[in-house]
Coordinates of C-alpha atoms (C1' of nucleotides) in Angstrom, one line a residue:
Chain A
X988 CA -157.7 66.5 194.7
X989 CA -154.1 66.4 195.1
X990 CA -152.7 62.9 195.9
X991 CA -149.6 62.9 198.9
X992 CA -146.4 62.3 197.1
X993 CA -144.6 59.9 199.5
X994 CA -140.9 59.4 199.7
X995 CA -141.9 55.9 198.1
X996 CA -142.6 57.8 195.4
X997 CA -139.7 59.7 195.0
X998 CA -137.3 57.1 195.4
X999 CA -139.0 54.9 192.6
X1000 CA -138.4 58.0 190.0
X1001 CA -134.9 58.8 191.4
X1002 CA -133.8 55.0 191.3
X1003 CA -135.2 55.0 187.9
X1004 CA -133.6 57.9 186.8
X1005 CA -130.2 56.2 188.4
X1006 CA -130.9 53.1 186.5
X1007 CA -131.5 54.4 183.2
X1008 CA -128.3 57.2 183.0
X1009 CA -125.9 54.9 184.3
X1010 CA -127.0 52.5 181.6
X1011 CA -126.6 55.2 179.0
X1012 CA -123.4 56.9 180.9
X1013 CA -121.8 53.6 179.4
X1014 CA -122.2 54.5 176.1
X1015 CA -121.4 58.4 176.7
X1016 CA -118.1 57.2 178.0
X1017 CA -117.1 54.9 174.7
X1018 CA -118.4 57.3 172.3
X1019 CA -115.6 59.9 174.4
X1020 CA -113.2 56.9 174.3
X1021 CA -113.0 57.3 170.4
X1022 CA -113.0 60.8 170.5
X1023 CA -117.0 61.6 170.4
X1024 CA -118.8 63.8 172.2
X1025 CA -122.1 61.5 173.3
X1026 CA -124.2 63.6 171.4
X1027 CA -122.0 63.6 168.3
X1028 CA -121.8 59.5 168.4
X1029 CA -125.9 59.7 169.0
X1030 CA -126.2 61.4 165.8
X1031 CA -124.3 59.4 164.0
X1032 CA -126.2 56.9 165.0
X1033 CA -129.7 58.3 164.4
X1034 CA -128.5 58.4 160.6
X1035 CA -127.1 54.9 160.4
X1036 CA -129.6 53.5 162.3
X1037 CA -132.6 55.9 160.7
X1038 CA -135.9 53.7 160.0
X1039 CA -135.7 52.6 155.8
X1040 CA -138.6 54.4 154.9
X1041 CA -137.3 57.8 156.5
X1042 CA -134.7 60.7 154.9
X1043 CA -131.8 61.9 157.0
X1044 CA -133.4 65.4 156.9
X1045 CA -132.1 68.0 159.6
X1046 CA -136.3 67.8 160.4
X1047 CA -135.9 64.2 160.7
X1048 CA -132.9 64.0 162.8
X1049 CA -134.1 66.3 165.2
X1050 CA -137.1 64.2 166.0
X1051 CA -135.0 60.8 166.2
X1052 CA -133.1 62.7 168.6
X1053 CA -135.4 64.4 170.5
X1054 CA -134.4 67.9 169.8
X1055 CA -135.1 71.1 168.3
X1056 CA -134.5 71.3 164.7
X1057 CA -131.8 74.2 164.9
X1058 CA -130.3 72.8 168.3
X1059 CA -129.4 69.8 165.7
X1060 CA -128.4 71.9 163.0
X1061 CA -125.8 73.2 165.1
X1062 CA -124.7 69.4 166.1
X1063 CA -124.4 69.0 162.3
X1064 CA -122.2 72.2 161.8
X1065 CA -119.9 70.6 164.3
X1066 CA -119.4 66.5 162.6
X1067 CA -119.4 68.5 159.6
X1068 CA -116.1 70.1 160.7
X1069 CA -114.8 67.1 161.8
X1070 CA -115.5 65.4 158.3
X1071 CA -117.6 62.6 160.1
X1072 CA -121.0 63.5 157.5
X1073 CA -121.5 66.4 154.5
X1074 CA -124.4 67.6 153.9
X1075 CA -126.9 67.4 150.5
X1076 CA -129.2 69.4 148.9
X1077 CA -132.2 67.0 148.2
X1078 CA -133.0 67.4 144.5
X1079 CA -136.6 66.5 145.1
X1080 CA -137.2 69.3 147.6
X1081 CA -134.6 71.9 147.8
X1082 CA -136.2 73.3 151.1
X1083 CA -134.5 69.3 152.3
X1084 CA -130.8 68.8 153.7
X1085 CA -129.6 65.4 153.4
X1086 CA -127.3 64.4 156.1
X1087 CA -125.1 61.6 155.2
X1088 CA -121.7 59.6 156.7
X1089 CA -118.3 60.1 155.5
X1090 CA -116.1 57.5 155.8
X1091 CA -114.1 58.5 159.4
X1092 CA -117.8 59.1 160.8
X1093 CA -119.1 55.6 160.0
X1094 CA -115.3 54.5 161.3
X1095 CA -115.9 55.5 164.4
X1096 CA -119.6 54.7 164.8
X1097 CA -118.5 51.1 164.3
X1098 CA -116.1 51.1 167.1
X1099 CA -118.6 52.5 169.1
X1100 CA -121.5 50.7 168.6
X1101 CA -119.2 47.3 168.2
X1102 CA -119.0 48.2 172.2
X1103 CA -122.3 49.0 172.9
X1104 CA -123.5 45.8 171.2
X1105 CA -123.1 42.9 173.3
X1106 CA -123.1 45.6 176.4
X1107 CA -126.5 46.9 175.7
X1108 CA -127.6 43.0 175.7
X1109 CA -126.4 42.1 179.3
X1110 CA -127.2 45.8 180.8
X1111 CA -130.0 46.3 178.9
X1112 CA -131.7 43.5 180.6
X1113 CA -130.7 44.1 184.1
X1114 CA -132.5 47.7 183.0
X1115 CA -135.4 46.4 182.3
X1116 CA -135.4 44.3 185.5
X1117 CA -135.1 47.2 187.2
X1118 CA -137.4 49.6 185.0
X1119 CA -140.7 47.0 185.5
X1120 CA -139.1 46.7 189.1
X1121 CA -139.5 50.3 189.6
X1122 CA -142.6 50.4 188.1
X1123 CA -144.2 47.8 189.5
X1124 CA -144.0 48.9 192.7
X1125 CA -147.7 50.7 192.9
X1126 CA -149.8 49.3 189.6
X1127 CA -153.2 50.2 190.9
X1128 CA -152.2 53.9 191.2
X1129 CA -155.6 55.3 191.4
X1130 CA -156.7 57.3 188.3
X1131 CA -156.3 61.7 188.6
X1132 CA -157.8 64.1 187.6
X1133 CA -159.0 64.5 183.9
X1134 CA -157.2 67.7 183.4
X1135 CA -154.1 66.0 184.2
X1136 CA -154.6 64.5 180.5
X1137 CA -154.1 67.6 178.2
X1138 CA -151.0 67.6 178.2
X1139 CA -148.9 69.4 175.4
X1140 CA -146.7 67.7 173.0
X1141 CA -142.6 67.8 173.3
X1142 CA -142.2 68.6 170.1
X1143 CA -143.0 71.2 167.6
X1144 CA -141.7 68.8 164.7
Chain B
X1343 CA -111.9 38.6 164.2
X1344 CA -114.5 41.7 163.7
X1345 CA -118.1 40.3 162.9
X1346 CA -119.8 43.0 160.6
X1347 CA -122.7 45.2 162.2
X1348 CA -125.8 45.1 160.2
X1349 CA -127.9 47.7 159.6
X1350 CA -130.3 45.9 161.7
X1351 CA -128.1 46.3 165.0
X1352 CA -128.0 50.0 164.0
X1353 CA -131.4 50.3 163.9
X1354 CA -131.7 48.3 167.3
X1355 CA -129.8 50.5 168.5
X1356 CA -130.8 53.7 167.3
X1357 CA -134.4 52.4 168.1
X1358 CA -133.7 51.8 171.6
X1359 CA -131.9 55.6 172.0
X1360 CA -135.5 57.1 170.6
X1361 CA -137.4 55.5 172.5
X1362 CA -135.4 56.5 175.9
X1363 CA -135.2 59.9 174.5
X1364 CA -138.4 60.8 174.3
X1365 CA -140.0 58.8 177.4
X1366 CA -136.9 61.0 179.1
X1367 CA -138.0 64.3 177.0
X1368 CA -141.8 64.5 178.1
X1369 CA -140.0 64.8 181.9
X1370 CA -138.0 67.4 180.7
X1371 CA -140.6 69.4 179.0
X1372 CA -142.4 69.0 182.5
X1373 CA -139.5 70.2 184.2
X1374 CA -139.4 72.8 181.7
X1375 CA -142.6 74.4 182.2
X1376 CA -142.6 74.9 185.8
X1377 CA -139.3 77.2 185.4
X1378 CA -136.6 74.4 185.8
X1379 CA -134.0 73.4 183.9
X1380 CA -134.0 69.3 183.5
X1381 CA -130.9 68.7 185.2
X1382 CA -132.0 70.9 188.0
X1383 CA -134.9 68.8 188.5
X1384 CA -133.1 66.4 188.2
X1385 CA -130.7 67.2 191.7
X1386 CA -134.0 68.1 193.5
X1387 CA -135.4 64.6 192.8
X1388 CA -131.7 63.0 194.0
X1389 CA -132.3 64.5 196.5
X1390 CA -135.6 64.3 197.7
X1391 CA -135.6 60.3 196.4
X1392 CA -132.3 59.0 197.6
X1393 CA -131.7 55.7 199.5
X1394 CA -132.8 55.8 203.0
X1395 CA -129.3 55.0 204.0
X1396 CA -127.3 57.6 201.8
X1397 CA -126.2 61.2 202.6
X1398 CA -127.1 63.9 200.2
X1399 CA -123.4 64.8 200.0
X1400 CA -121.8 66.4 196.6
X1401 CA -119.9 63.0 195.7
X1402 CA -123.1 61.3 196.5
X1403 CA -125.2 63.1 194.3
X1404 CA -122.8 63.5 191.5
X1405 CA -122.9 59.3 191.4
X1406 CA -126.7 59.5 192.0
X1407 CA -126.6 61.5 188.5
X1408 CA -123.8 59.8 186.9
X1409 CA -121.5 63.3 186.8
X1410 CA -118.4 64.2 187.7
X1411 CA -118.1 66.2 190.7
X1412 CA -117.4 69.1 189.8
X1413 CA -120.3 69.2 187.2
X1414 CA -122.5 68.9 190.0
X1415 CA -121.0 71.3 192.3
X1416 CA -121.7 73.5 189.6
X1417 CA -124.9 72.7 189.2
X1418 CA -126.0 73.1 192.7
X1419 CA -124.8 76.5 192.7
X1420 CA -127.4 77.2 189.9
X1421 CA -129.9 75.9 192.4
X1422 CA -128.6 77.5 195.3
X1423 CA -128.5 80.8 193.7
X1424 CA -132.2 80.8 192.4
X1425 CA -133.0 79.4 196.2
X1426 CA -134.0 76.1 195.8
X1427 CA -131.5 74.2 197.7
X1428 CA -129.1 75.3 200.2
X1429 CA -125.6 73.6 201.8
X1430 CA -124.8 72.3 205.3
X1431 CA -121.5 71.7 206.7
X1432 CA -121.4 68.2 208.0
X1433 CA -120.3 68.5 211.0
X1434 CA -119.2 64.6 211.2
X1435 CA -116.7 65.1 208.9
X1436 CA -116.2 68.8 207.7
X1437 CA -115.4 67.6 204.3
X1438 CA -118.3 67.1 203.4
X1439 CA -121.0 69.2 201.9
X1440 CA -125.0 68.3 202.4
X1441 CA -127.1 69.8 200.1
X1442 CA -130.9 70.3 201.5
X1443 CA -134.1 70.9 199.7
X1444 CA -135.2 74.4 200.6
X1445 CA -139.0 75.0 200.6
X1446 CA -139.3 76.6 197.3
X1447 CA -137.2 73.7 195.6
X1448 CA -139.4 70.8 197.0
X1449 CA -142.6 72.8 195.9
X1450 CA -141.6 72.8 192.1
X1451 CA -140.3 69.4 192.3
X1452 CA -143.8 68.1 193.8
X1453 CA -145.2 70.1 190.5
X1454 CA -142.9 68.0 188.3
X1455 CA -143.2 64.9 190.0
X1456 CA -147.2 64.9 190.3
X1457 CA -147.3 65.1 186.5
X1458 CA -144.6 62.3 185.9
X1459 CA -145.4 59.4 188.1
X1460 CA -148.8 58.5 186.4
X1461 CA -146.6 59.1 183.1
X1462 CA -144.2 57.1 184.0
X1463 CA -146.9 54.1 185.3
X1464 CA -148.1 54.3 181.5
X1465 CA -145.3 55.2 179.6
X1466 CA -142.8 53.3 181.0
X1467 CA -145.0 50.0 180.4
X1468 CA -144.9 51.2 176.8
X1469 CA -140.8 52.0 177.0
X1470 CA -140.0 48.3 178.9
X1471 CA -142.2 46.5 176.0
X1472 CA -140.5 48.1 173.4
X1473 CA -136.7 48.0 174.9
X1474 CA -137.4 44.0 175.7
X1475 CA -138.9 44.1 171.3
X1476 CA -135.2 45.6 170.6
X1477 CA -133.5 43.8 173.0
X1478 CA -134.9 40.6 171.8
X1479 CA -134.7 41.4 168.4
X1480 CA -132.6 38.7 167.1
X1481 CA -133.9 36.2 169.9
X1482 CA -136.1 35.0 168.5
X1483 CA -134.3 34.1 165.6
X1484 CA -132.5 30.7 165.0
X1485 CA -129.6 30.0 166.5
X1486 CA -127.5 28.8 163.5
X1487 CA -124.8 31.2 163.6
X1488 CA -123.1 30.4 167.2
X1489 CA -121.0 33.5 166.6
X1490 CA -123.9 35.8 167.3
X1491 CA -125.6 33.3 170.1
X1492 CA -122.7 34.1 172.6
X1493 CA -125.3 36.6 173.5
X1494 CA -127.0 35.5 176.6
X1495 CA -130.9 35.5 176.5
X1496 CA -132.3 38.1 178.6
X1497 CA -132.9 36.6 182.1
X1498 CA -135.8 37.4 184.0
X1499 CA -135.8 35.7 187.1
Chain C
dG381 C1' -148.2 83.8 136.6
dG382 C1' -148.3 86.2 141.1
dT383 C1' -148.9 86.1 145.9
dA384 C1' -149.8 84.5 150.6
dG385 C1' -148.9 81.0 153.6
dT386 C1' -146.3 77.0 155.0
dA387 C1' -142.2 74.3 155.6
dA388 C1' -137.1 73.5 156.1
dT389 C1' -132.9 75.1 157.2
dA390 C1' -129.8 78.4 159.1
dT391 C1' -128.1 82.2 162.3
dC392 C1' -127.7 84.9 166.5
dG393 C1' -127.6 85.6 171.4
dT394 C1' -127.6 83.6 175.7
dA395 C1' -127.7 80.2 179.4
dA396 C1' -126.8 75.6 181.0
dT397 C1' -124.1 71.6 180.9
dG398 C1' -120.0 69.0 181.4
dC399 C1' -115.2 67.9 181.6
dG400 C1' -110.1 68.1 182.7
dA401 C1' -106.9 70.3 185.4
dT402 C1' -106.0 72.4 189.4
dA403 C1' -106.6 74.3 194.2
dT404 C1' -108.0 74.1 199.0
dA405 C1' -109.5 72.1 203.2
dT406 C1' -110.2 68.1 206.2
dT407 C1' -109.5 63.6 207.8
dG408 C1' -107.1 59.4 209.1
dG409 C1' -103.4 57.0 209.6
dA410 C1' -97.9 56.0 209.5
Chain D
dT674 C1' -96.1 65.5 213.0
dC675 C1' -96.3 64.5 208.3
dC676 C1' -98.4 62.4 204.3
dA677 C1' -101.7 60.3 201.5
dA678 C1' -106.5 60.0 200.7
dT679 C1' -110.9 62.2 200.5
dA680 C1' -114.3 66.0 199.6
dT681 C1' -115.4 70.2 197.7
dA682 C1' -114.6 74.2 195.0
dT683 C1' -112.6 77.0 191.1
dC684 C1' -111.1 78.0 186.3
dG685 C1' -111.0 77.6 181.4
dC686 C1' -113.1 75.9 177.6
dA687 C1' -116.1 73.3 174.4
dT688 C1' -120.6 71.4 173.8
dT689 C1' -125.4 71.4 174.2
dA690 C1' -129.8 73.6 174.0
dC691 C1' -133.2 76.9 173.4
dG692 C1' -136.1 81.0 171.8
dA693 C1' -136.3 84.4 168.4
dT694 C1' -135.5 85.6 163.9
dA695 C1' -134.0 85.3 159.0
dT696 C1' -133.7 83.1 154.5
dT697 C1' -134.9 80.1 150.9
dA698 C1' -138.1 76.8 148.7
dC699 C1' -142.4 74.9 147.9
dT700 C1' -147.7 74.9 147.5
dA701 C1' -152.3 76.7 147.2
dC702 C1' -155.1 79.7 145.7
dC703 C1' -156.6 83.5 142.9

DNA sequence: GGTAGTAATATCGTAATGCGATATATTGGA
DNA sequence: TCCAATATATCGCATTACGATATTACTACC
């Protein structure tokens, strides 16, 4: 059943891998450049940047974010010290925490993003020249095992 | 000088960080349930996937993953402790360090990378569709205001 | 209205991650 | 030989992340 895993194989995940964090390691290293850890400037970023029909819950946030919901409480505690966003009681549903910007956290948000703007345009496409380069390599991948398919979901959200 | 950001190009870009995080996350949760942290699978697939003309040395590695050295020094302790790697003096030059894939560490990394490269075939399809839709967000809009057009197009040649 | 169950947030303990600064060893020249 | 560059390792510290658990608020259901 088990299909050989060739060193083909390996290097087309590695050299995506490669391709995608040192696309992001860009942005890790201007959000530090303004003082932001990557994950702090993320989440700033996840509430600017939140769909419009969507509340900056802590629930919310997580998901944007790909976390678990008190692994991004904590990353709250830590802008809130900061004063880069406060947090709200939602009137409508006092179970609901509104996360919103201050001032300095938008500030520095801008800056960031401002760099990542016209960066994520030229990178972004040499990415995805090398993403469907990658994956490209082996389309007709013959189809596995069924059981292969119940797979779990990441998140409990 | 500064052109405003809209909350378009933070949406773009908050857009483009979800959908990276979570084609990233399902890899981790893989990594995850076969007993490894994701950075650790990580290394073993640097490994096990570099460039046929590379040396799995420290410095190597720690570009391969886009950390600093010592970062990854650290974290190939972690994997040396629980077995799954192991060091080797070069005896070239005695400054370096080559970190091997020990039995044990290849097996799990097999276990992760069986379950990732058909994911990866689909999902990534679906991740390179929707970076070019937030990368080309604004292409396809009229090119009136020359301020914003000094982006280049993407090019796909 | 009271109660059980669900949902959202927060807290605690612990391990992993990551960096800057610094230390040590090795190499390759001047 | 001596010195600068290179490679790895160590130390201290903050951040990140998770599982388990607690607390508060809402919702159904009786």
């Amino acid at each position: 059943m088990a299909i050989r895993i060739t060193t083909s194989d390996y290097r087309a995940l590695a050299e995506l891998r490669y391709r995608i964090r040192h696309f992001l390691s860009e942005s890790d290293y201007a959000a530090r450049r303004v003082g932001l850890e990557p994950q702090q400037y993320l989440l700033l970023l996840a509430i600017r940047g939140l769909p419009a029909d969507a509340d900056p819950t802590v629930r919310v946030l997580a998901e944007r974010l790909g976390l678990r919901h008190n692994t991004t409480v904590e990353l709250i505690n830590r802008l809130e010290v900061r004063g880069y966003v406060h947090r709200k009681r939602d009137v409508e549903d006092r179970r609901h925490v509104l996360v919103l910007l201050r001032q300095s956290g938008e500030k520095l948000l801008e800056r960031v993003a401002r760099q990542r703007i016209t960066e994520v345009h030229t990178r972004g496409a040499e990415l995805v020249q090398a993403m469907t380069a990658v994956l490209g390599y082996r389309e007709m991948l013959p189809k596995t095992s069924k059981k292969r398919g119940t797979r779990q979901p990441v998140n409990t959200s």
